[in-house]
């Protein structure tokens, strides 16, 4: 009987893309995926280590899944496995720890574990097997087939990995290794496969995506890659994940302003609205320069979704610094903020900074930033009431409705009878919580067999108010 595997993923979109690659490798070796962990022979936990809370959640999940399925071999991989394999190996529920540098060996490692005679769960004093390697020899990205899970309608394609930046708070360069890029021909091949398999929206992701191509010989660029992707026949929409402000070029903004195929949505990492804190973080821009980039997006693409990351309570942050961040975020046309309370990461310069913000103050500043995010997102949503939006239907349902995502990253609910992975043109007729309510136009077309014909992305342009540069 074929072995079954289950994958649990924490963290960023790059981790989601990695999990898809791991999934492909297991399927190629004749494993069957299960969405029920209690049925699995192998459970892979793809971890995140951005905060101490994410570390704790990984350990808790491993223990929970081992109680639910004692016979399963539990393998923890990802950034936590890279940063602190010894701690994970000491968790009794964990059978193996595989770091990012050896993630491509997961299937072989799983096979060796499954073949071992069944033993009792090890005691807390025993260490799980540890599979680690150095990133010093890693300069290329392995290519995997683009198999995606059946319940995902927006597949992630990882085009870049690693980071060469030196931000003072960030553990990712040591847990992901040096910057490296997937050659463009491999990226294009993956996307052609996904388009050929019927996916309507592709999400490009990477740890430091704006540096794409700098690691290739000859050098390449993200702009050139986007232009080539947009030429793929049958492509309906491609979306960029998080990008650093100094790497969001005017050319990329111009492409988004003039093409229906590149989603009008930018997630640009701010981290602080205080120049003093930005310098302490070793971020390579000023508040003024960041504002110029955001204002150019809004000028060229009036309806664009613009999100950002903000760290609350960075060591040494005063009330004045926090106030500057609130004021700047209020002034900028952000449509949402991802707020991260500062968390010490051993091995980073910020961890050694003695000027820690007390926990109570840190929580209060986080609440204030999240409240601002909720208000700005509400204001942005309200602008689209009674307007038309191009949306992709997702696999999730919310309160009896089909969840969708618009090109500019608004959450929309439509009739649950509409299947997932459809691009529709809907009119926003109302709102419910964080969602807009979308209604299909009465003039929805049908083909000669009476089937619904979804309205394409190309019908969106007249409603977006975009201005070419």
Coordinates of N, CA, C and O in Angstrom, one line a residue, residues 66 70-73 92 95 113-123 126-127:
X66 N 1.9 14.2 17.0 CA 2.4 12.9 17.4 C 1.3 12.2 18.3 O 1.2 11.0 18.3
X70 N 0.6 8.5 16.6 CA 1.9 8.1 17.1 C 2.8 7.4 16.2 O 4.0 7.4 16.3
X71 N 2.2 6.6 15.2 CA 3.0 5.8 14.2 C 3.7 6.7 13.2 O 4.6 6.2 12.5
X72 N 3.2 7.9 13.0 CA 3.8 8.8 11.9 C 5.2 9.2 12.3 O 5.6 9.4 13.4
X73 N 6.0 9.3 11.2 CA 7.4 9.9 11.4 C 7.2 11.4 11.2 O 6.8 11.9 10.1
X92 N 10.4 15.5 22.0 CA 10.2 14.0 21.9 C 9.3 13.6 20.7 O 9.5 12.5 20.2
X95 N 11.0 13.2 14.9 CA 11.8 12.1 14.5 C 13.1 12.5 13.8 O 14.1 11.9 13.8
X113 N 13.4 6.7 7.4 CA 12.7 6.7 8.7 C 11.6 5.7 8.7 O 11.4 4.9 9.6
X114 N 10.9 5.7 7.6 CA 9.7 4.8 7.5 C 10.1 3.3 7.5 O 9.4 2.4 8.0
X115 N 11.3 3.0 6.9 CA 11.8 1.6 6.9 C 12.3 1.1 8.2 O 12.4 -0.1 8.4
X116 N 12.6 2.0 9.1 CA 13.0 1.6 10.4 C 11.9 0.8 11.2 O 10.8 1.1 11.1
X117 N 12.3 -0.2 12.0 CA 11.3 -0.8 12.9 C 10.6 0.2 13.8 O 11.2 1.1 14.3
X118 N 9.3 0.0 14.0 CA 8.5 0.8 14.8 C 9.1 0.8 16.3 O 9.3 -0.3 16.8
X119 N 9.3 2.0 16.8 CA 9.8 2.1 18.2 C 8.9 3.0 19.0 O 8.1 3.7 18.4
X120 N 9.0 2.9 20.3 CA 8.3 3.8 21.1 C 8.7 5.3 20.9 O 9.9 5.5 20.5
X121 N 7.9 6.2 21.2 CA 8.2 7.6 21.0 C 9.4 7.9 21.9 O 9.4 7.5 23.1
X122 N 10.5 8.5 21.4 CA 11.7 8.7 22.2 C 11.4 9.6 23.4 O 10.5 10.4 23.4
X123 N 12.2 9.4 24.5 CA 12.1 10.3 25.6 C 12.6 11.7 25.3 O 13.3 11.9 24.3
X126 N 16.4 12.1 24.5 CA 17.0 11.6 23.3 C 16.8 12.6 22.2 O 15.7 13.2 22.1
X127 N 17.8 12.7 21.3 CA 17.7 13.6 20.2 C 17.2 12.9 19.0 O 17.6 11.8 18.7

